Structure formats: structure tokens, C-alpha cells
Coordinates of N, CA and C in Angstrom, one line a residue:
E1 N 56.1 -72.4 -13.1 CA 56.5 -73.3 -12.0 C 58.0 -73.3 -11.8
E2 N 58.8 -73.3 -12.9 CA 60.2 -73.3 -12.8 C 60.7 -72.0 -12.2
L3 N 60.1 -70.9 -12.6 CA 60.5 -69.6 -12.1 C 60.2 -69.6 -10.6
N4 N 59.0 -70.1 -10.2 CA 58.7 -70.1 -8.8 C 59.6 -70.9 -8.0
N5 N 60.0 -72.1 -8.5 CA 61.0 -72.9 -7.8 C 62.4 -72.3 -7.7
S6 N 62.8 -71.6 -8.7 CA 64.1 -70.9 -8.7 C 64.1 -69.8 -7.7
I7 N 62.9 -69.0 -7.6 CA 62.8 -67.9 -6.6 C 62.9 -68.5 -5.2
N8 N 62.2 -69.6 -5.0 CA 62.2 -70.2 -3.7 C 63.5 -70.7 -3.2
R9 N 64.3 -71.3 -4.2 CA 65.7 -71.7 -3.9 C 66.5 -70.5 -3.6
L10 N 66.4 -69.4 -4.3 CA 67.2 -68.2 -4.1 C 66.9 -67.7 -2.7
L11 N 65.6 -67.6 -2.3 CA 65.2 -67.1 -1.0 C 65.7 -67.9 0.1
A12 N 65.6 -69.3 -0.1 CA 66.1 -70.2 0.9 C 67.6 -70.0 1.1
S13 N 68.3 -69.8 0.0 CA 69.8 -69.7 0.0 C 70.2 -68.4 0.8
N14 N 69.4 -67.3 0.5 CA 69.7 -66.0 1.1 C 69.4 -66.1 2.6
V15 N 68.3 -66.7 3.0 CA 68.0 -66.8 4.4 C 69.0 -67.7 5.1
A16 N 69.5 -68.7 4.5 CA 70.5 -69.6 5.1 C 71.8 -68.8 5.3
A17 N 72.2 -68.0 4.3 CA 73.4 -67.2 4.4 C 73.3 -66.2 5.5
F18 N 72.1 -65.6 5.6 CA 71.9 -64.6 6.6 C 72.0 -65.2 8.0
R19 N 71.4 -66.4 8.2 CA 71.5 -67.0 9.5 C 72.9 -67.5 9.8
Q20 N 73.6 -67.9 8.9 CA 75.0 -68.3 9.1 C 75.8 -67.1 9.5
Q21 N 75.6 -66.0 8.9 CA 76.4 -64.8 9.2 C 76.1 -64.4 10.6
K22 N 74.8 -64.4 11.0 CA 74.4 -64.0 12.4 C 75.0 -65.0 13.4
E23 N 75.0 -66.3 13.1 CA 75.5 -67.3 14.0 C 77.0 -67.1 14.1
F24 N 77.7 -66.8 13.0 CA 79.1 -66.6 13.1 C 79.5 -65.5 14.0
T25 N 78.8 -64.3 13.8 CA 79.0 -63.1 14.6 C 78.9 -63.4 16.1
E26 N 77.7 -64.1 16.4 CA 77.5 -64.4 17.8 C 78.5 -65.3 18.4
N27 N 78.8 -66.4 17.7 CA 79.7 -67.4 18.2 C 81.1 -66.8 18.3
A28 N 81.5 -66.0 17.3 CA 82.9 -65.4 17.4 C 83.0 -64.5 18.6
A29 N 81.9 -63.7 18.8 CA 81.9 -62.8 20.0 C 82.0 -63.5 21.3
H30 N 81.2 -64.6 21.4 CA 81.3 -65.4 22.6 C 82.6 -66.0 22.8
E31 N 83.2 -66.6 21.8 CA 84.5 -67.2 21.9 C 85.6 -66.3 22.3
L32 N 85.5 -65.0 21.8 CA 86.6 -64.0 22.1 C 86.5 -63.5 23.5
Q33 N 85.4 -63.6 24.2 CA 85.2 -63.0 25.5 C 86.3 -63.6 26.5
T34 N 86.4 -64.9 26.5 CA 87.3 -65.5 27.5 C 88.8 -65.2 27.3
P35 N 89.3 -65.3 26.1 CA 90.7 -64.9 25.9 C 91.0 -63.5 26.1
L36 N 90.0 -62.6 25.8 CA 90.2 -61.2 26.1 C 90.3 -60.9 27.6
A37 N 89.4 -61.6 28.3 CA 89.5 -61.4 29.8 C 90.8 -61.9 30.4
I38 N 91.3 -63.0 29.8 CA 92.5 -63.6 30.3 C 93.7 -62.7 30.1
V39 N 93.8 -62.1 28.8 CA 94.9 -61.2 28.5 C 94.8 -60.0 29.4
Q40 N 93.6 -59.4 29.6 CA 93.4 -58.2 30.4 C 93.9 -58.5 31.9
S41 N 93.6 -59.7 32.4 CA 94.0 -60.1 33.7 C 95.5 -60.2 33.8
K42 N 96.1 -60.8 32.8 CA 97.6 -61.0 32.9 C 98.3 -59.6 32.8
L43 N 97.7 -58.7 32.0 CA 98.3 -57.4 31.9 C 98.2 -56.6 33.2
D44 N 97.1 -56.8 33.9 CA 96.9 -56.1 35.2 C 97.9 -56.6 36.2
I45 N 98.2 -57.9 36.2 CA 99.2 -58.5 37.1 C 100.6 -57.9 36.7
L46 N 100.9 -57.9 35.4 CA 102.2 -57.4 35.0 C 102.4 -55.9 35.3
F47 N 101.3 -55.2 35.2 CA 101.4 -53.7 35.5 C 101.7 -53.5 37.0
Q48 N 101.3 -54.4 37.8 CA 101.5 -54.2 39.3 C 102.9 -54.7 39.7
N49 N 103.7 -55.2 38.8 CA 105.0 -55.6 39.1 C 105.9 -54.4 39.3
H50 N 106.5 -54.3 40.4 CA 107.3 -53.1 40.7 C 108.7 -53.1 40.0
Q51 N 109.0 -54.2 39.3 CA 110.3 -54.2 38.6 C 110.2 -53.7 37.2
I52 N 109.0 -53.4 36.7 CA 109.0 -52.9 35.3 C 109.4 -51.4 35.2
T53 N 110.0 -51.1 34.1 CA 110.5 -49.7 33.9 C 109.3 -48.8 33.5
S54 N 109.6 -47.5 33.5 CA 108.5 -46.5 33.1 C 108.1 -46.7 31.6
E55 N 109.1 -47.1 30.8 CA 108.8 -47.3 29.3 C 107.9 -48.5 29.2
Q56 N 108.2 -49.6 29.9 CA 107.4 -50.8 29.9 C 106.0 -50.5 30.4
A57 N 105.9 -49.6 31.4 CA 104.6 -49.3 32.0 C 103.7 -48.5 30.9
I58 N 104.4 -47.6 30.2 CA 103.7 -46.9 29.1 C 103.2 -47.8 28.0
L59 N 104.0 -48.8 27.7 CA 103.7 -49.8 26.7 C 102.5 -50.6 27.1
I60 N 102.5 -51.1 28.4 CA 101.4 -51.9 28.9 C 100.1 -51.1 28.9
E61 N 100.2 -49.8 29.2 CA 99.0 -49.0 29.3 C 98.4 -48.9 27.9
K62 N 99.3 -48.7 26.9 CA 98.8 -48.6 25.5 C 98.1 -49.9 25.0
I63 N 98.7 -51.0 25.5 CA 98.1 -52.3 25.1 C 96.8 -52.5 25.8
Q64 N 96.7 -52.1 27.0 CA 95.4 -52.1 27.8 C 94.3 -51.3 27.1
N65 N 94.7 -50.1 26.6 CA 93.7 -49.3 26.0 C 93.2 -49.9 24.7
A66 N 94.2 -50.5 23.9 CA 93.8 -51.1 22.7 C 92.9 -52.3 23.0
L67 N 93.3 -53.1 24.0 CA 92.5 -54.3 24.4 C 91.1 -53.9 24.9
S68 N 91.0 -52.8 25.6 CA 89.7 -52.3 26.0 C 88.8 -52.0 24.9
R69 N 89.4 -51.4 23.8 CA 88.6 -51.1 22.6 C 88.1 -52.3 21.9
V70 N 89.0 -53.3 21.8 CA 88.6 -54.6 21.2 C 87.5 -55.2 22.0
S71 N 87.6 -55.2 23.3 CA 86.6 -55.8 24.2 C 85.2 -55.1 24.0
R72 N 85.2 -53.7 23.9 CA 84.0 -53.0 23.6 C 83.4 -53.4 22.3
I73 N 84.2 -53.5 21.2 CA 83.7 -53.8 19.9 C 83.1 -55.2 20.0
N74 N 83.8 -56.1 20.7 CA 83.3 -57.5 20.8 C 81.9 -57.5 21.4
K75 N 81.8 -56.8 22.5 CA 80.5 -56.8 23.3 C 79.4 -56.1 22.4
N76 N 79.7 -55.1 21.7 CA 78.7 -54.4 20.8 C 78.3 -55.3 19.7
L77 N 79.2 -56.1 19.1 CA 78.9 -57.0 18.0 C 77.9 -58.1 18.5
L78 N 78.2 -58.6 19.7 CA 77.3 -59.6 20.3 C 75.9 -59.0 20.6
L79 N 75.9 -57.8 21.1 CA 74.6 -57.1 21.3 C 73.8 -56.9 20.0
L80 N 74.5 -56.5 19.0 CA 73.9 -56.3 17.7 C 73.3 -57.6 17.2
A81 N 74.0 -58.7 17.3 CA 73.6 -60.0 16.9 C 72.3 -60.4 17.7
K82 N 72.3 -60.2 19.0 CA 71.2 -60.5 19.8 C 69.9 -59.7 19.4
I83 N 70.1 -58.4 19.1 CA 69.0 -57.6 18.8 C 68.4 -58.0 17.4
E84 N 69.3 -58.3 16.5 CA 68.8 -58.8 15.2 C 68.1 -60.2 15.3
D85 N 68.6 -61.0 16.2 CA 68.0 -62.3 16.4 C 66.8 -62.3 17.3
Q86 N 66.4 -61.0 17.7 CA 65.2 -60.8 18.6 C 65.3 -61.6 19.9
Q87 N 66.4 -61.5 20.5 CA 66.6 -62.1 21.8 C 66.2 -61.3 23.0
F88 N 65.6 -60.1 22.7 CA 65.0 -59.3 23.8 C 63.5 -59.1 23.6
P89 N 62.8 -60.2 23.6 CA 61.4 -60.2 23.3 C 60.5 -59.5 24.4
E90 N 60.9 -59.6 25.6 CA 60.1 -59.1 26.7 C 59.9 -57.6 26.7
K91 N 58.7 -57.1 26.9 CA 58.4 -55.7 26.8 C 57.7 -55.3 28.1
E92 N 57.9 -54.1 28.5 CA 57.2 -53.6 29.7 C 56.9 -52.1 29.5
F93 N 56.0 -51.5 30.3 CA 55.8 -50.1 30.2 C 56.9 -49.3 30.9
I94 N 57.5 -48.4 30.2 CA 58.6 -47.7 30.7 C 58.4 -46.2 30.8
D95 N 58.6 -45.6 32.0 CA 58.7 -44.1 32.1 C 60.1 -43.7 31.8
I96 N 60.3 -43.0 30.7 CA 61.6 -42.6 30.3 C 62.2 -41.6 31.3
A97 N 61.4 -40.7 31.8 CA 61.9 -39.6 32.6 C 62.8 -40.0 33.7
P98 N 62.4 -40.9 34.7 CA 63.2 -41.3 35.8 C 64.5 -42.1 35.3
M99 N 64.3 -42.9 34.2 CA 65.4 -43.6 33.6 C 66.5 -42.6 33.1
L100 N 66.0 -41.6 32.4 CA 67.0 -40.6 31.8 C 67.6 -39.8 33.0
Q101 N 66.9 -39.5 34.0 CA 67.5 -38.8 35.2 C 68.6 -39.6 35.8
E102 N 68.4 -40.9 35.9 CA 69.4 -41.7 36.5 C 70.7 -41.8 35.7
I103 N 70.5 -41.9 34.3 CA 71.6 -42.0 33.4 C 72.3 -40.6 33.4
H104 N 71.6 -39.6 33.4 CA 72.2 -38.2 33.5 C 73.0 -38.0 34.8
F105 N 72.5 -38.5 35.9 CA 73.3 -38.4 37.1 C 74.6 -39.2 37.1
L106 N 74.5 -40.4 36.5 CA 75.7 -41.3 36.4 C 76.8 -40.7 35.5
L107 N 76.3 -40.0 34.4 CA 77.3 -39.5 33.5 C 77.7 -38.1 33.7
S108 N 77.2 -37.4 34.7 CA 77.4 -36.0 34.9 C 78.9 -35.8 35.2
D109 N 79.6 -36.7 35.9 CA 81.0 -36.5 36.2 C 81.9 -37.4 35.4
F110 N 81.4 -37.9 34.3 CA 82.2 -38.8 33.5 C 83.4 -38.2 32.9
K111 N 83.2 -36.9 32.4 CA 84.3 -36.3 31.7 C 84.4 -34.8 32.2
E112 N 85.6 -34.3 32.5 CA 85.7 -33.0 33.0 C 85.5 -32.0 31.8
E113 N 85.1 -30.8 32.1 CA 84.8 -29.7 31.1 C 83.7 -30.0 30.2
V114 N 82.8 -31.0 30.5 CA 81.6 -31.3 29.8 C 80.4 -31.2 30.7
S115 N 79.5 -30.3 30.4 CA 78.3 -30.1 31.2 C 77.1 -30.6 30.5
L116 N 76.3 -31.4 31.3 CA 75.1 -32.0 30.7 C 73.9 -31.3 31.3
H117 N 73.1 -30.7 30.4 CA 71.9 -29.9 30.8 C 70.7 -30.7 30.4
L118 N 69.9 -31.1 31.4 CA 68.7 -31.9 31.1 C 67.4 -31.0 31.3
E119 N 66.6 -31.1 30.2 CA 65.3 -30.4 30.2 C 64.2 -31.4 29.9
M120 N 63.3 -31.5 30.8 CA 62.2 -32.4 30.6 C 60.8 -31.7 30.6
T121 N 60.1 -31.7 29.5 CA 58.8 -31.0 29.4 C 57.7 -32.1 29.2
G122 N 58.1 -33.3 29.3 CA 57.1 -34.4 29.1 C 57.7 -35.7 29.5
N123 N 56.9 -36.8 29.6 CA 57.4 -38.1 30.0 C 56.7 -39.1 29.1
P124 N 57.2 -39.4 28.0 CA 56.6 -40.4 27.1 C 56.6 -41.8 27.7
G125 N 55.5 -42.4 27.8 CA 55.4 -43.8 28.3 C 55.4 -44.7 27.1
I126 N 56.3 -45.7 27.1 CA 56.5 -46.5 25.9 C 56.5 -48.0 26.3
E127 N 56.2 -48.9 25.4 CA 56.3 -50.3 25.6 C 57.5 -50.8 24.9
A128 N 58.5 -51.3 25.7 CA 59.8 -51.7 25.1 C 60.6 -52.5 26.1
N129 N 61.7 -53.1 25.7 CA 62.6 -53.8 26.6 C 63.4 -52.8 27.3
K130 N 63.5 -52.9 28.6 CA 64.2 -51.9 29.5 C 65.7 -51.8 29.1
I131 N 66.3 -52.9 29.0 CA 67.7 -53.0 28.7 C 68.1 -52.2 27.4
L132 N 67.2 -52.4 26.4 CA 67.5 -51.8 25.1 C 67.3 -50.3 25.1
V133 N 66.3 -49.9 25.9 CA 66.0 -48.4 26.0 C 67.2 -47.7 26.8
E134 N 67.6 -48.4 27.9 CA 68.8 -47.8 28.6 C 70.0 -47.8 27.7
T135 N 70.2 -48.8 26.9 CA 71.4 -48.8 26.0 C 71.3 -47.7 24.9
M136 N 70.1 -47.5 24.4 CA 69.9 -46.4 23.4 C 70.2 -45.1 24.0
L137 N 69.6 -44.8 25.1 CA 69.9 -43.5 25.8 C 71.3 -43.3 26.1
T138 N 71.9 -44.3 26.7 CA 73.3 -44.2 27.1 C 74.3 -44.0 25.9
N139 N 74.0 -44.7 24.9 CA 74.9 -44.6 23.7 C 74.8 -43.2 23.0
L140 N 73.6 -42.7 23.0 CA 73.5 -41.3 22.4 C 74.2 -40.3 23.3
L141 N 74.1 -40.4 24.6 CA 74.7 -39.5 25.5 C 76.3 -39.6 25.4
M142 N 76.7 -40.9 25.5 CA 78.2 -41.2 25.4 C 78.7 -40.7 24.1
N143 N 78.0 -40.8 23.0 CA 78.4 -40.4 21.7 C 78.7 -38.8 21.7
A144 N 77.7 -38.1 22.4 CA 77.8 -36.7 22.5 C 79.0 -36.3 23.3
I145 N 79.2 -37.0 24.4 CA 80.3 -36.6 25.4 C 81.7 -36.9 24.7
R146 N 81.8 -38.0 24.1 CA 83.1 -38.4 23.5 C 83.5 -37.5 22.3
H147 N 82.5 -37.0 21.6 CA 82.8 -36.3 20.4 C 82.6 -34.8 20.5
S148 N 82.7 -34.2 21.7 CA 82.5 -32.8 21.9 C 83.9 -32.2 22.2
P149 N 84.1 -31.0 21.7 CA 85.3 -30.3 22.1 C 85.2 -29.8 23.5
H150 N 86.3 -29.5 24.2 CA 86.3 -29.0 25.6 C 86.6 -27.5 25.6
P151 N 85.9 -26.8 26.5 CA 84.7 -27.2 27.2 C 83.5 -27.3 26.4
A152 N 82.5 -28.0 26.8 CA 81.3 -28.2 26.0 C 80.0 -28.3 26.9
D153 N 79.0 -27.7 26.3 CA 77.6 -27.8 26.9 C 76.8 -28.8 26.1
I154 N 76.3 -29.8 26.7 CA 75.5 -30.8 26.0 C 74.0 -30.7 26.5
H155 N 73.1 -30.5 25.6 CA 71.7 -30.2 26.0 C 70.9 -31.5 25.6
I156 N 70.2 -32.0 26.7 CA 69.3 -33.2 26.5 C 67.9 -32.7 26.8
I157 N 67.0 -33.0 25.8 CA 65.6 -32.6 25.9 C 64.7 -33.8 25.7
L158 N 63.7 -33.9 26.7 CA 62.7 -35.0 26.6 C 61.4 -34.3 26.7
N159 N 60.5 -34.6 25.7 CA 59.1 -34.1 25.7 C 58.2 -35.3 25.6
H160 N 56.9 -35.0 25.3 CA 55.9 -36.0 25.4 C 56.0 -37.1 24.4
N161 N 56.8 -36.9 23.3 CA 56.9 -38.0 22.3 C 58.3 -38.1 21.6
S162 N 59.3 -37.4 22.2 CA 60.6 -37.5 21.5 C 61.7 -37.2 22.6
F163 N 62.9 -37.6 22.2 CA 64.1 -37.4 23.0 C 65.2 -36.9 22.0
S164 N 66.0 -35.9 22.5 CA 67.1 -35.4 21.6 C 68.3 -35.0 22.5
V165 N 69.4 -35.1 21.9 CA 70.7 -34.6 22.5 C 71.5 -33.8 21.5
A166 N 72.0 -32.7 22.0 CA 72.7 -31.7 21.1 C 74.0 -31.4 21.7
N167 N 75.1 -31.6 20.9 CA 76.4 -31.2 21.4 C 77.1 -30.4 20.3
P168 N 78.1 -29.6 20.7 CA 78.8 -28.6 19.8 C 79.7 -29.4 18.8
G169 N 79.8 -28.8 17.6 CA 80.7 -29.3 16.6 C 81.0 -28.2 15.6
T170 N 81.9 -28.6 14.7 CA 82.4 -27.6 13.7 C 81.9 -27.9 12.3
T171 N 81.8 -29.2 12.0 CA 81.3 -29.5 10.6 C 80.3 -30.6 10.8
P172 N 79.3 -30.7 9.8 CA 78.3 -31.8 9.9 C 78.9 -33.1 9.6
L173 N 78.3 -34.2 10.1 CA 78.7 -35.5 9.9 C 78.2 -36.0 8.6
H174 N 78.9 -37.1 8.1 CA 78.4 -37.7 6.8 C 77.2 -38.6 7.1
T175 N 76.0 -38.1 6.7 CA 74.8 -38.8 7.1 C 74.7 -40.2 6.5
E176 N 75.3 -40.4 5.3 CA 75.2 -41.7 4.6 C 76.0 -42.7 5.3
K177 N 77.0 -42.3 6.2 CA 77.8 -43.3 6.9 C 77.4 -43.3 8.4
L178 N 76.5 -42.5 8.8 CA 76.3 -42.2 10.3 C 76.0 -43.5 11.1
F179 N 75.1 -44.3 10.6 CA 74.6 -45.5 11.3 C 75.1 -46.8 10.8
K180 N 76.1 -46.7 9.9 CA 76.7 -48.0 9.4 C 77.8 -48.5 10.3
R181 N 78.0 -49.8 10.4 CA 79.0 -50.4 11.3 C 80.4 -50.1 10.7
F182 N 81.3 -49.8 11.7 CA 82.7 -49.7 11.4 C 83.0 -48.6 10.3
S183 N 82.1 -47.6 10.2 CA 82.3 -46.5 9.3 C 82.6 -45.2 10.2
T184 N 83.3 -44.3 9.6 CA 83.7 -43.1 10.2 C 82.9 -41.9 9.6
A185 N 82.0 -41.4 10.4 CA 81.1 -40.3 10.0 C 81.9 -38.9 9.9
S186 N 83.0 -38.8 10.6 CA 83.8 -37.6 10.6 C 85.3 -38.0 10.8
R187 N 86.1 -37.3 10.0 CA 87.5 -37.5 10.1 C 88.1 -36.9 11.3
L188 N 87.4 -35.9 11.9 CA 87.9 -35.2 13.1 C 87.7 -36.1 14.3
T189 N 86.6 -36.9 14.3 CA 86.3 -37.7 15.5 C 86.1 -39.2 15.0
P190 N 87.2 -39.9 14.6 CA 87.0 -41.2 14.2 C 86.5 -42.2 15.2
G191 N 85.8 -43.2 14.8 CA 85.3 -44.2 15.7 C 84.7 -45.4 15.0
S192 N 84.4 -46.4 15.7 CA 83.9 -47.6 15.0 C 82.4 -47.5 14.5
G193 N 81.7 -46.6 15.1 CA 80.3 -46.4 14.7 C 79.3 -47.4 15.2
L194 N 79.8 -48.4 16.0 CA 78.9 -49.4 16.5 C 77.9 -48.9 17.5
G195 N 78.2 -47.9 18.3 CA 77.3 -47.3 19.2 C 76.0 -46.8 18.5
L196 N 76.2 -46.0 17.5 CA 75.1 -45.5 16.7 C 74.4 -46.6 15.9
S197 N 75.1 -47.6 15.5 CA 74.5 -48.7 14.8 C 73.5 -49.5 15.7
I198 N 73.9 -49.6 17.0 CA 73.0 -50.2 18.0 C 71.8 -49.4 18.2
V199 N 72.0 -48.1 18.3 CA 70.8 -47.2 18.4 C 69.9 -47.3 17.3
K200 N 70.4 -47.4 16.1 CA 69.6 -47.5 14.9 C 68.8 -48.8 14.9
E201 N 69.4 -49.9 15.3 CA 68.8 -51.2 15.3 C 67.6 -51.2 16.3
I202 N 67.9 -50.6 17.5 CA 66.8 -50.5 18.5 C 65.6 -49.7 18.0
C203 N 65.9 -48.6 17.3 CA 64.8 -47.8 16.8 C 64.0 -48.5 15.7
V204 N 64.7 -49.3 14.9 CA 64.1 -50.1 13.8 C 63.2 -51.1 14.5
R205 N 63.6 -51.7 15.5 CA 62.9 -52.8 16.2 C 61.5 -52.3 16.7
Y206 N 61.5 -51.1 17.2 CA 60.3 -50.5 17.8 C 59.6 -49.5 16.9
Q207 N 60.1 -49.4 15.7 CA 59.5 -48.5 14.7 C 59.5 -47.0 15.2
W208 N 60.6 -46.7 15.9 CA 60.9 -45.3 16.3 C 61.7 -44.6 15.2
E209 N 61.6 -43.3 15.1 CA 62.3 -42.5 14.0 C 63.5 -41.9 14.6
I210 N 64.7 -42.3 14.1 CA 66.0 -41.7 14.5 C 66.4 -40.7 13.5
G211 N 66.8 -39.5 14.0 CA 67.2 -38.5 13.0 C 68.4 -37.7 13.5
Y212 N 69.1 -37.1 12.5 CA 70.3 -36.3 12.8 C 70.2 -35.0 11.9
N213 N 70.6 -33.9 12.5 CA 70.8 -32.7 11.7 C 71.8 -31.8 12.4
F214 N 72.4 -30.9 11.6 CA 73.5 -30.0 12.1 C 73.0 -28.6 12.0
T215 N 72.7 -28.0 13.2 CA 72.2 -26.6 13.2 C 72.9 -25.7 14.2
D216 N 73.3 -24.5 13.7 CA 74.0 -23.6 14.6 C 75.2 -24.2 15.3
N217 N 76.0 -24.9 14.5 CA 77.2 -25.6 15.0 C 76.9 -26.6 16.1
R218 N 75.8 -27.3 16.0 CA 75.5 -28.3 17.0 C 75.0 -29.5 16.3
H219 N 75.5 -30.7 16.7 CA 75.0 -32.0 16.2 C 73.8 -32.3 17.1
I220 N 72.7 -32.6 16.4 CA 71.5 -32.9 17.1 C 71.0 -34.3 16.7
F221 N 71.0 -35.2 17.6 CA 70.4 -36.6 17.4 C 69.0 -36.6 18.1
S222 N 68.0 -37.1 17.4 CA 66.7 -37.2 18.0 C 66.0 -38.5 17.7
V223 N 65.2 -38.9 18.7 CA 64.4 -40.1 18.5 C 63.0 -39.8 18.7
K224 N 62.1 -40.0 17.7 CA 60.7 -39.8 17.9 C 60.0 -41.1 18.1
F225 N 59.3 -41.2 19.2 CA 58.7 -42.4 19.6 C 57.4 -42.6 18.8
R226 N 57.1 -43.8 18.5 CA 55.9 -44.1 17.8 C 54.6 -43.8 18.6
A227 N 53.7 -43.1 18.0 CA 52.5 -42.8 18.7 C 51.5 -44.0 18.7
D228 N 51.0 -44.4 19.8 CA 50.1 -45.6 19.9 C 48.7 -45.1 19.7

């Protein structure tokens, strides 16, 4: 009985600590949104001032770039907290093919010297939250675009039960760090890793299998959808 009581107290303590951590992340992200927006607005006004020098304009641009990165990290942390807290409960039947075609169209001209090749041999119908599926597909494609040398051909394949995206590379990524938050899977292409962390959380939520391999100098990320 004493052992059982001790285990229950330990579990209660761990659950409470986990909830506090999630609440802190979500609250901090919410609170940061307003001051970040205010600073961005003030910088935009300052940048439009005709009296600033070229050196000052360069400095403002660098500040804006850094601020944009902080804003993206903040939004991604908030999204991660919402996914973990299961704040996307609604599900619907989704045809991935038309959704992927639309995302492909929107990203086709995102970056020069990068060509997106879409091949669809099937259209897996899944039950999931539409926002999360769009986020997963967009993050995987953006990850490939941002971390490809120029010029680059990126191949996107959709079949009856899986989705994959392949982009050129020179060395394999560190798989043990690949989906961890704020970790760098490659020294050549550093990043926060939050985009792939979000993809991982979405796949875990729906019991999909997320995979990575490096073949013929190509990074290949794949998602295998759970067969119903």
C-alpha cells in the first residue's frame, strides 16, 4: 500500500509538471505575439523614413529578419503546444491529392532555381484535421526547398498509402537529432528543427509512420498513412 501510494504521488507530480510546462509554453507564446507585432510595425514605419542612411537601412533589415525568425519560432511553439494539448479534435475525410496540388502550385515560384516535380499515382483518403494535414505537407516541402543547393530538383510522390519528398544533398542528416526541437541535424544547413518536430507530432497523433533515408545523394522524407 505504501509503494502504491508513493507511485501515485510520483505520477501525479509528473502529470502536474507536464501540464505546467505545456501551459507555460502556450502562455508565453500568446504573450509574445503582441509585442513582436508592435516591434515589427515600428520597424516598418522606421524603414519608410526617407531620412535614414543606407547603413541604417541595412541594420533595420537585419533586425527585421531576426524578428521574423523569432516570430516563426513563437508561432511554431504555440502550434506544438496546441497539438500536444489535442486542441485539433475535429476530423474529416480528406483527399490529399487536390490539397497537395494546391500547395505545390503555391510553392512553385517560392524560390528561384528550385523546381518542384509532382507525381501522383494514387490518392489516399484519410480521416484527420485539415489544418494539421496542410501544415505537415507544407512543412515537409518548405524543409526541402530551404535546404536544397541551387539549382535543385525536388521530387514529390503521392501514392495510395504514402507521401514522400526528395531533395538533393551531399551528406546524410543526423537521424537522432532530426525531429528534436531546437536541434541541428546538419552543420551545413542549420535551423531550429521546429518544422520537422511539428511534422513528427502530427504523425504521432494519427499513428502515421514518418521516415527518413539518404539515398543517391538525396534526402528522402516519407509519411506512410495508417491503413484502416
